[in-house]
XYZ file of N, CA, C and O in Angstrom:
660
model
N 14.892 -6.190 -45.232
C 15.993 -5.139 -45.171
C 15.370 -3.828 -45.677
O 14.551 -3.773 -46.664
N 15.612 -2.759 -45.058
C 15.039 -1.478 -45.310
C 15.630 -0.791 -46.614
O 16.914 -1.040 -46.820
N 14.812 -0.159 -47.299
C 15.274 0.520 -48.653
C 16.065 1.696 -48.158
O 15.664 2.463 -47.284
N 17.081 1.976 -49.044
C 17.680 3.264 -48.825
C 16.782 4.369 -49.346
O 16.174 4.345 -50.372
N 16.769 5.487 -48.624
C 15.679 6.578 -49.087
C 16.257 7.334 -50.355
O 17.417 7.661 -50.418
N 15.367 7.495 -51.269
C 15.786 8.141 -52.506
C 14.740 9.335 -52.610
O 13.610 9.193 -52.159
N 15.140 10.586 -53.145
C 14.269 11.580 -53.322
C 12.998 11.306 -54.118
O 11.945 11.786 -53.723
N 13.175 10.399 -55.098
C 11.935 10.189 -55.853
C 10.819 9.322 -55.158
O 9.819 9.197 -55.641
N 11.214 8.808 -53.921
C 10.152 8.009 -53.079
C 9.138 8.953 -52.491
O 8.207 8.536 -51.922
N 9.347 10.369 -52.677
C 8.355 11.313 -52.171
C 7.267 11.569 -53.295
O 6.413 12.330 -52.851
N 7.382 11.009 -54.301
C 6.225 11.140 -55.338
C 5.037 10.347 -54.925
O 5.145 9.122 -54.825
N 3.854 10.968 -54.745
C 2.734 10.226 -54.279
C 2.228 9.297 -55.304
O 2.236 9.520 -56.484
N 1.847 8.159 -54.797
C 1.150 7.045 -55.609
C 2.125 6.460 -56.556
O 1.621 5.858 -57.452
N 3.426 6.486 -56.373
C 4.434 6.056 -57.324
C 5.353 5.115 -56.588
O 5.837 5.545 -55.547
N 5.621 3.962 -57.179
C 6.797 3.153 -56.678
C 7.686 3.032 -57.887
O 7.474 2.310 -58.840
N 8.790 3.724 -57.808
C 9.780 3.734 -58.916
C 10.404 2.403 -58.935
O 10.939 1.893 -57.966
N 10.469 1.771 -60.258
C 10.987 0.384 -60.410
C 12.453 0.707 -60.635
O 12.995 0.729 -61.715
N 13.235 0.660 -59.525
C 14.774 1.056 -59.590
C 15.440 -0.285 -59.547
O 14.799 -1.363 -59.310
N 16.666 -0.194 -59.476
C 17.516 -1.403 -59.227
C 17.256 -2.231 -58.119
O 17.210 -3.447 -58.036
N 16.967 -1.549 -56.907
C 16.759 -2.282 -55.741
C 15.380 -2.979 -55.828
O 15.322 -4.113 -55.285
N 14.339 -2.282 -56.418
C 13.159 -2.907 -56.500
C 13.221 -4.069 -57.479
O 12.493 -5.077 -57.380
N 13.975 -3.940 -58.462
C 14.195 -5.047 -59.544
C 14.731 -6.273 -58.777
O 14.277 -7.422 -59.108
N 15.720 -6.087 -57.987
C 16.272 -7.357 -57.239
C 15.199 -7.902 -56.244
O 15.049 -9.117 -56.164
N 14.604 -6.982 -55.577
C 13.545 -7.376 -54.588
C 12.420 -8.127 -55.207
O 11.910 -9.114 -54.609
N 11.993 -7.678 -56.456
C 10.834 -8.285 -57.122
C 11.165 -9.331 -58.091
O 10.267 -9.851 -58.810
N 12.337 -9.854 -58.088
C 12.790 -10.926 -59.081
C 11.727 -12.053 -59.066
O 11.178 -12.448 -60.114
N 11.386 -12.658 -57.986
C 10.587 -13.716 -57.891
C 9.133 -13.356 -58.323
O 8.506 -14.217 -59.145
N 8.658 -12.310 -57.998
C 7.297 -11.921 -58.320
C 7.099 -11.644 -59.808
O 6.131 -12.027 -60.477
N 8.159 -11.093 -60.283
C 8.185 -10.831 -61.894
C 8.271 -12.121 -62.608
O 7.655 -12.189 -63.731
N 9.167 -12.954 -62.107
C 9.217 -14.253 -62.876
C 7.979 -15.080 -62.817
O 7.570 -15.762 -63.752
N 7.287 -14.985 -61.604
C 5.921 -15.629 -61.610
C 5.068 -15.062 -62.642
O 4.334 -15.750 -63.426
N 4.958 -13.737 -62.583
C 4.136 -12.952 -63.608
C 4.348 -13.470 -65.125
O 3.621 -13.607 -65.849
N 5.750 -13.383 -65.281
C 6.115 -13.869 -66.598
C 5.712 -15.303 -67.106
O 5.616 -15.593 -68.224
N 5.713 -16.124 -66.054
C 5.390 -17.465 -66.343
C 3.843 -17.640 -66.892
O 3.626 -18.573 -67.473
N 3.142 -16.651 -66.609
C 1.672 -16.601 -66.956
C 1.535 -16.440 -68.366
O 0.385 -16.488 -68.978
N 2.571 -16.233 -69.214
C 2.478 -15.968 -70.587
C 2.194 -17.437 -71.191
O 1.689 -17.359 -72.457
N 2.395 -18.432 -70.607
C 2.231 -19.918 -71.053
C 0.941 -20.319 -70.595
O 0.567 -20.286 -69.363
N 0.114 -20.824 -71.501
C -1.288 -21.273 -71.173
C -1.290 -22.371 -70.093
O -2.108 -22.387 -69.187
N -0.322 -23.342 -70.141
C -0.353 -24.374 -69.250
C -0.102 -23.875 -67.789
O -0.653 -24.380 -66.824
N 0.818 -22.820 -67.771
C 1.174 -22.130 -66.403
C -0.104 -21.367 -65.798
O -0.448 -21.480 -64.673
N -0.924 -20.734 -66.771
C -2.009 -20.001 -66.342
C -3.059 -21.019 -65.820
O -3.750 -20.828 -64.763
N -3.135 -22.091 -66.345
C -4.180 -23.065 -65.984
C -3.821 -23.657 -64.644
O -4.616 -23.851 -63.772
N -2.450 -24.010 -64.469
C -1.988 -24.532 -63.221
C -2.197 -23.463 -62.017
O -2.635 -23.889 -60.941
N -1.942 -22.215 -62.390
C -2.136 -21.169 -61.325
C -3.584 -21.069 -61.025
O -3.900 -21.009 -59.767
N -4.435 -21.044 -61.953
C -5.855 -20.783 -61.594
C -6.488 -22.208 -60.922
O -7.390 -21.993 -60.150
N -5.920 -23.365 -61.129
C -6.362 -24.385 -60.445
C -6.062 -24.560 -58.958
O -6.792 -25.040 -58.220
N -4.785 -23.906 -58.684
C -4.449 -23.834 -57.214
C -3.333 -22.675 -56.963
O -2.183 -22.963 -57.136
N -3.814 -21.546 -56.851
C -2.950 -20.371 -56.863
C -1.915 -20.493 -55.798
O -0.604 -20.250 -56.099
N -2.285 -20.732 -54.565
C -1.198 -20.757 -53.466
C -0.141 -21.943 -53.744
O 0.989 -21.538 -53.548
N -0.571 -22.899 -54.214
C 0.369 -24.101 -54.615
C 1.306 -23.608 -55.699
O 2.570 -23.887 -55.667
N 0.705 -23.059 -56.710
C 1.452 -22.552 -57.925
C 2.638 -21.572 -57.524
O 3.799 -21.661 -57.978
N 2.225 -20.667 -56.519
C 3.173 -19.611 -56.176
C 4.458 -20.132 -55.497
O 5.446 -19.621 -55.454
N 4.248 -21.346 -54.913
C 5.421 -22.094 -54.111
C 6.618 -22.320 -55.136
O 7.740 -22.585 -54.662
N 6.345 -22.288 -56.407
C 7.501 -22.511 -57.330
C 8.408 -21.289 -57.520
O 9.457 -21.531 -58.178
N 7.999 -20.378 -56.967
C 8.688 -19.045 -57.077
C 9.306 -18.594 -55.737
O 8.632 -18.778 -54.597
N 10.485 -17.984 -55.739
C 11.040 -17.390 -54.372
C 10.331 -16.080 -54.114
O 10.823 -15.046 -54.414
N 9.141 -16.180 -53.516
C 8.361 -14.978 -53.120
C 8.419 -14.912 -51.568
O 8.442 -15.922 -51.018
N 8.313 -13.707 -51.016
C 8.305 -13.471 -49.683
C 6.885 -13.665 -49.174
O 5.942 -13.680 -50.160
N 6.577 -13.881 -47.993
C 5.094 -14.159 -47.643
C 4.337 -12.782 -47.919
O 3.170 -12.967 -48.380
N 4.854 -11.624 -47.868
C 4.118 -10.282 -48.287
C 3.793 -10.372 -49.788
O 2.811 -9.934 -50.163
N 4.764 -10.889 -50.603
C 4.449 -10.876 -52.020
C 3.498 -11.951 -52.396
O 2.594 -11.730 -53.234
N 3.423 -13.083 -51.665
C 2.522 -14.152 -51.895
C 1.070 -13.554 -51.584
O 0.149 -13.696 -52.292
N 1.024 -12.860 -50.453
C -0.193 -12.306 -49.982
C -0.662 -11.283 -50.879
O -1.918 -11.308 -51.365
N 0.023 -10.361 -51.424
C -0.238 -9.385 -52.416
C -0.797 -9.988 -53.687
O -1.877 -9.517 -54.182
N -0.268 -11.091 -54.257
C -0.645 -11.708 -55.410
C -2.087 -12.411 -55.182
O -2.891 -12.198 -55.820
N -2.226 -13.146 -54.103
C -3.411 -13.808 -53.760
C -4.572 -12.779 -53.607
O -5.761 -13.147 -53.899
N -4.363 -11.635 -52.996
C -5.291 -10.588 -52.741
C -5.451 -9.769 -54.009
O -6.328 -8.911 -53.943
N -4.674 -9.823 -54.957
C -4.600 -9.013 -56.237
C -4.421 -7.508 -55.771
O -5.037 -6.639 -56.280
N -3.509 -7.266 -54.862
C -3.208 -6.017 -54.440
C -2.116 -5.419 -55.273
O -0.875 -5.609 -54.969
N -2.394 -4.801 -56.428
C -1.495 -4.464 -57.391
C -0.475 -3.336 -56.867
O 0.719 -3.466 -57.162
N -0.959 -2.439 -56.114
C 0.008 -1.371 -55.606
C 0.888 -2.076 -54.543
O 2.214 -1.624 -54.660
N 0.488 -3.038 -53.827
C 1.447 -3.734 -52.925
C 2.509 -4.397 -53.668
O 3.677 -4.458 -53.369
N 2.089 -5.057 -54.701
C 2.988 -5.842 -55.551
C 4.089 -4.969 -56.133
O 5.442 -5.246 -56.118
N 3.514 -3.582 -56.658
C 4.698 -2.749 -57.080
C 5.594 -2.318 -55.987
O 6.789 -2.162 -56.177
N 4.997 -2.057 -54.833
C 5.995 -1.608 -53.798
C 6.951 -2.684 -53.324
O 8.003 -2.420 -52.923
N 6.515 -3.915 -53.445
C 7.311 -5.138 -53.201
C 8.240 -5.606 -54.326
O 8.795 -6.653 -54.314
N 8.358 -4.739 -55.367
C 9.324 -4.927 -56.498
C 8.628 -5.486 -57.807
O 9.378 -5.819 -58.626
N 7.375 -5.640 -57.848
C 6.679 -6.043 -59.005
C 6.854 -4.892 -60.077
O 6.755 -3.780 -59.793
N 7.057 -5.225 -61.347
C 7.112 -4.385 -62.499
C 5.619 -4.237 -63.092
O 5.040 -5.349 -63.345
N 5.272 -3.054 -63.362
C 3.775 -2.910 -63.739
C 3.527 -3.680 -64.946
O 2.359 -4.358 -65.056
N 4.386 -3.857 -65.906
C 4.185 -4.507 -67.146
C 4.226 -6.084 -66.901
O 3.415 -6.763 -67.574
N 4.892 -6.535 -65.892
C 4.771 -7.935 -65.622
C 3.609 -8.319 -64.733
O 2.880 -9.286 -65.135
N 3.253 -7.407 -63.843
C 2.183 -7.787 -62.908
C 0.757 -7.551 -63.794
O -0.241 -8.211 -63.503
N 0.779 -6.886 -64.932
C -0.321 -6.818 -65.883
C -0.694 -8.155 -66.427
O -1.808 -8.402 -66.773
N 0.288 -8.943 -66.477
C 0.004 -10.364 -66.904
C -0.906 -11.170 -65.949
O -1.720 -11.957 -66.396
N -0.776 -10.948 -64.691
C -1.640 -11.451 -63.735
C -3.129 -10.885 -63.954
O -3.973 -11.719 -63.983
N -3.276 -9.609 -64.221
C -4.521 -9.090 -64.486
C -5.116 -9.732 -65.735
O -6.376 -10.060 -65.730
N -4.280 -9.819 -66.746
C -4.843 -10.421 -68.042
C -5.208 -11.957 -67.758
O -6.153 -12.307 -68.330
N -4.470 -12.527 -66.843
C -4.842 -13.951 -66.598
C -6.219 -14.069 -65.929
O -7.036 -14.998 -66.142
N -6.648 -12.904 -65.142
C -7.925 -12.804 -64.532
C -8.940 -12.323 -65.447
O -10.064 -12.022 -65.026
N -8.594 -11.917 -66.689
C -9.384 -11.356 -67.741
C -9.644 -9.863 -67.683
O -10.653 -9.296 -68.153
N -8.712 -9.229 -67.055
C -8.815 -7.667 -66.803
C -7.957 -7.021 -67.797
O -6.803 -7.340 -68.181
N -8.435 -5.794 -68.289
C -7.587 -4.917 -69.114
C -6.705 -4.093 -68.280
O -6.826 -4.025 -67.130
N -5.729 -3.438 -68.928
C -4.709 -2.633 -68.319
C -5.464 -1.488 -67.756
O -5.237 -1.030 -66.530
N -6.496 -0.952 -68.375
C -7.306 0.236 -67.998
C -8.057 -0.258 -66.697
O -8.162 0.590 -65.792
N -8.519 -1.360 -66.537
C -9.166 -1.849 -65.351
C -8.173 -1.868 -64.146
O -8.490 -1.376 -63.161
N -7.057 -2.384 -64.417
C -5.885 -2.438 -63.374
C -5.502 -0.971 -62.928
O -5.567 -0.831 -61.766
N -5.455 -0.135 -63.756
C -5.050 1.242 -63.434
C -6.193 1.800 -62.624
O -5.907 2.635 -61.680
N -7.396 1.673 -63.059
C -8.452 2.197 -62.310
C -8.590 1.714 -60.847
O -8.716 2.422 -59.867
N -8.396 0.397 -60.841
C -8.347 -0.344 -59.471
C -7.189 0.303 -58.558
O -7.333 0.677 -57.355
N -6.125 0.518 -59.164
C -4.878 0.961 -58.590
C -5.021 2.444 -58.043
O -4.396 2.941 -57.119
N -5.880 3.210 -58.786
C -6.040 4.628 -58.480
C -7.359 4.802 -57.607
O -7.697 5.950 -57.307
N -8.092 3.720 -57.386
C -9.191 3.726 -56.538
C -10.467 4.403 -57.259
O -11.337 5.133 -56.617
N -10.489 4.257 -58.503
C -11.605 4.853 -59.312
C -12.253 3.849 -60.218
O -11.756 2.742 -60.312
N -13.264 4.224 -60.864
C -13.922 3.253 -61.885
C -13.211 3.411 -63.158
O -12.424 4.354 -63.376
N -13.407 2.398 -64.116
C -12.704 2.455 -65.305
C -13.139 3.771 -66.035
O -12.388 4.462 -66.814
N -14.423 4.070 -66.023
C -14.949 5.211 -66.787
C -14.319 6.494 -66.163
O -13.821 7.420 -66.995
N -14.298 6.644 -64.804
C -13.570 7.888 -64.267
C -12.230 7.888 -64.519
O -11.569 8.990 -64.882
N -11.483 6.824 -64.649
C -10.040 6.804 -64.860
C -9.892 7.188 -66.381
O -9.002 8.043 -66.625
N -10.632 6.663 -67.241
C -10.520 6.878 -68.665
C -10.745 8.524 -68.845
O -10.031 9.160 -69.615
N -11.822 9.040 -68.190
C -12.124 10.426 -68.261
C -10.837 11.335 -67.826
O -10.442 12.255 -68.337
N -10.373 10.918 -66.688
C -9.168 11.691 -66.122
C -8.023 11.661 -67.074
O -7.399 12.746 -67.342
N -7.661 10.519 -67.699
C -6.560 10.393 -68.503
C -6.826 11.233 -69.863
O -5.945 11.864 -70.245
N -8.075 11.128 -70.318
C -8.289 11.947 -71.451
C -8.340 13.356 -71.281
O -8.063 14.133 -72.208
N -8.586 13.651 -70.036
C -8.586 15.108 -69.707
C -7.317 15.681 -69.263
O -7.103 16.786 -68.748
N -6.224 14.872 -69.422
C -4.833 15.341 -69.305
C -4.213 14.849 -68.062
O -3.053 15.144 -67.599
N -4.762 13.841 -67.328
C -4.242 13.109 -66.255
C -4.583 13.817 -65.037
O -5.446 14.635 -64.894
N -3.967 13.314 -63.897
C -4.206 13.698 -62.489
C -3.571 15.024 -62.523
O -2.518 15.451 -62.828
N -4.336 16.000 -61.650
C -3.909 17.271 -61.451
C -2.608 17.260 -60.610
O -2.388 16.471 -59.704
N -1.675 18.050 -60.901
C -0.367 18.199 -60.062
C -0.663 18.788 -58.826
O 0.182 18.384 -57.942
N -1.665 19.590 -58.656
C -1.935 20.159 -57.274
C -2.291 19.106 -56.273
O -3.203 18.243 -56.568
N -1.546 19.069 -55.261
C -1.687 18.030 -54.175
C -1.049 16.748 -54.354
O -1.149 15.821 -53.638
N -0.338 16.651 -55.551
C 0.309 15.380 -55.946
C 1.806 15.573 -56.284
O 2.333 14.920 -56.869
N 2.336 16.723 -55.594
C 3.747 16.987 -55.876
C 4.696 16.138 -54.951
O 5.777 15.715 -55.468
N 4.313 15.981 -53.744
C 5.069 15.218 -52.819
C 4.376 14.657 -51.665
O 3.315 15.330 -51.257
N 4.778 13.573 -51.125
C 4.058 13.007 -49.894
C 4.383 13.926 -48.730
O 3.525 14.039 -47.791
N 5.536 14.428 -48.583
C 5.959 15.194 -47.494
C 5.526 16.631 -47.515
O 5.568 17.410 -46.555
N 5.020 17.101 -48.662
C 4.548 18.529 -48.750
C 5.680 19.309 -49.051
O 5.356 20.585 -49.147
N 6.838 18.957 -49.204
C 8.021 19.746 -49.460
C 7.800 20.198 -50.949
O 7.486 19.440 -51.813
N 8.035 21.485 -51.208
C 8.016 22.088 -52.535
C 8.924 23.143 -52.584
O 9.007 24.024 -51.582
N 9.635 23.357 -53.635
C 10.621 24.460 -53.778
C 9.810 25.636 -54.176
O 8.877 25.622 -54.843
N 10.206 26.839 -53.677
C 9.664 28.054 -54.069
C 9.850 28.308 -55.571
O 10.755 27.831 -56.121
N 8.997 29.251 -56.003
C 9.200 29.646 -57.545
C 10.591 30.191 -57.952
O 11.090 29.849 -58.842
N 11.155 30.947 -56.806
C 12.513 31.449 -57.147
C 13.626 30.391 -57.275
O 14.314 30.328 -58.182
N 13.498 29.404 -56.332
C 14.441 28.344 -56.282
C 14.360 27.335 -57.532
O 15.305 27.031 -58.216
N 13.077 27.159 -57.841
C 12.760 26.354 -59.120
C 13.291 27.203 -60.460
O 13.789 26.455 -61.237
N 13.010 28.357 -60.451
C 13.472 29.055 -61.666
C 15.050 29.246 -61.725
O 15.587 29.270 -62.816
N 15.646 29.393 -60.511
C 17.164 29.318 -60.568
C 17.812 28.218 -60.968
O 18.891 28.141 -61.548
N 17.153 27.062 -60.659
C 17.893 25.800 -60.913
C 18.235 25.526 -62.398
O 19.292 25.095 -62.691
N 17.220 25.763 -63.358
C 17.476 25.650 -64.663
C 18.698 26.499 -65.216
O 19.462 25.930 -65.892
N 18.842 27.741 -64.685
C 19.875 28.375 -65.051
C 21.309 27.934 -64.722
O 22.190 27.903 -65.437
N 21.383 27.365 -63.503
C 22.504 26.671 -62.996
C 22.824 25.475 -63.896
O 23.998 25.207 -64.193
N 21.710 24.685 -64.248
C 21.998 23.480 -65.017
C 22.654 23.956 -66.379
O 23.546 23.183 -66.937
N 22.096 24.991 -66.963
C 22.533 25.446 -68.282
C 24.021 25.834 -68.260
O 24.849 25.529 -68.988
N 24.330 26.505 -67.169
C 25.732 26.919 -66.963
C 26.692 25.632 -66.846
O 27.659 25.614 -67.529
N 26.189 24.651 -66.004
C 26.974 23.397 -65.856
C 27.101 22.741 -67.249
O 28.146 22.008 -67.491
N 26.112 22.802 -67.995
C 26.067 22.235 -69.285
C 27.047 22.704 -70.294
O 27.804 22.034 -70.921
N 27.319 24.077 -70.245
C 28.305 24.723 -71.008
C 29.750 24.150 -70.535
O 30.623 23.903 -71.288
N 29.911 24.163 -69.304
C 31.127 23.591 -68.692
C 31.573 22.303 -69.163
O 32.584 21.915 -69.577
N 30.491 21.385 -69.117
C 30.699 20.079 -69.476
C 31.066 19.933 -70.955
O 31.915 19.179 -71.325
N 30.442 20.751 -71.819
C 30.734 20.743 -73.221
C 32.262 21.169 -73.510
O 32.903 20.648 -74.313
N 32.581 22.225 -72.744
C 33.921 22.728 -72.928
C 34.935 21.597 -72.556
O 36.018 21.504 -73.363
N 34.640 20.868 -71.471
C 35.685 19.897 -71.077
C 35.787 18.831 -72.188
O 36.708 18.338 -72.509
N 34.492 18.401 -72.732
C 34.537 17.349 -73.739
C 35.334 17.738 -75.047
O 36.087 17.074 -75.636
N 35.188 19.073 -75.410
C 35.917 19.527 -76.496
C 37.472 19.434 -76.259
O 38.241 19.153 -77.074
N 37.865 19.879 -75.005
C 39.181 19.887 -74.632
C 39.793 18.404 -74.725
O 40.772 18.186 -75.272
N 38.952 17.379 -74.280
C 39.441 16.094 -74.249
C 39.477 15.608 -75.803
O 40.421 14.884 -76.072
N 38.523 16.066 -76.532
C 38.521 15.575 -77.908
C 39.775 16.133 -78.692
O 40.423 15.399 -79.385
N 40.153 17.475 -78.367
C 41.235 17.999 -78.963
C 42.503 17.298 -78.636
O 43.461 16.972 -79.379
N 42.583 16.936 -77.303
C 43.696 16.239 -76.843
C 43.875 14.949 -77.369
O 45.068 14.469 -77.707
N 42.793 14.245 -77.709
C 42.887 12.907 -78.136
C 43.374 12.995 -79.628
O 44.149 12.253 -80.006
N 42.767 14.052 -80.390
C 43.250 14.089 -81.775
C 44.679 14.387 -81.889
O 45.340 14.145 -82.904
N 45.266 15.159 -80.923
C 46.636 15.581 -81.148
C 47.528 14.279 -80.718
O 48.636 14.255 -81.321
N 46.991 13.270 -79.975
C 47.687 12.138 -79.737
C 47.959 11.262 -80.847
O 48.803 10.393 -80.818
N 46.938 11.335 -81.745
C 47.117 10.480 -82.790
C 45.720 9.852 -83.181
O 45.304 9.415 -83.994
């Protein structure tokens, strides 16, 4: 089933773990959580494909796990903190996984993060859509105005409630 398009899906390199992905990835996340137990890790490492049959995974999810394609696992509903358990089972650190997922070495990834992270330039949206400076500056002003109206309403409701008893 096709996902409903959300504005945040335009963020490059990101698969937001929303309600829809949570439902989609239930099986993959339960598999990953099973790896918290030593007996399950041993069974998985002994025969990975057979072990995965215990969980309701799609063929695409199974393939992503067997190939250790972490980005694909996230796209198919995996939660980064759950899928990290698979990496730990393979003896990898979270930094190693992040480096693999960004296509860099651990050293380069660490330098990038210590230097303030990835540059925003070229990473604002997949579509290239970007609001002009004027539109972006005007938006907070509207939000602040809306915030005052919302506060006014809640005060009115509070006063009305207090008068009722």
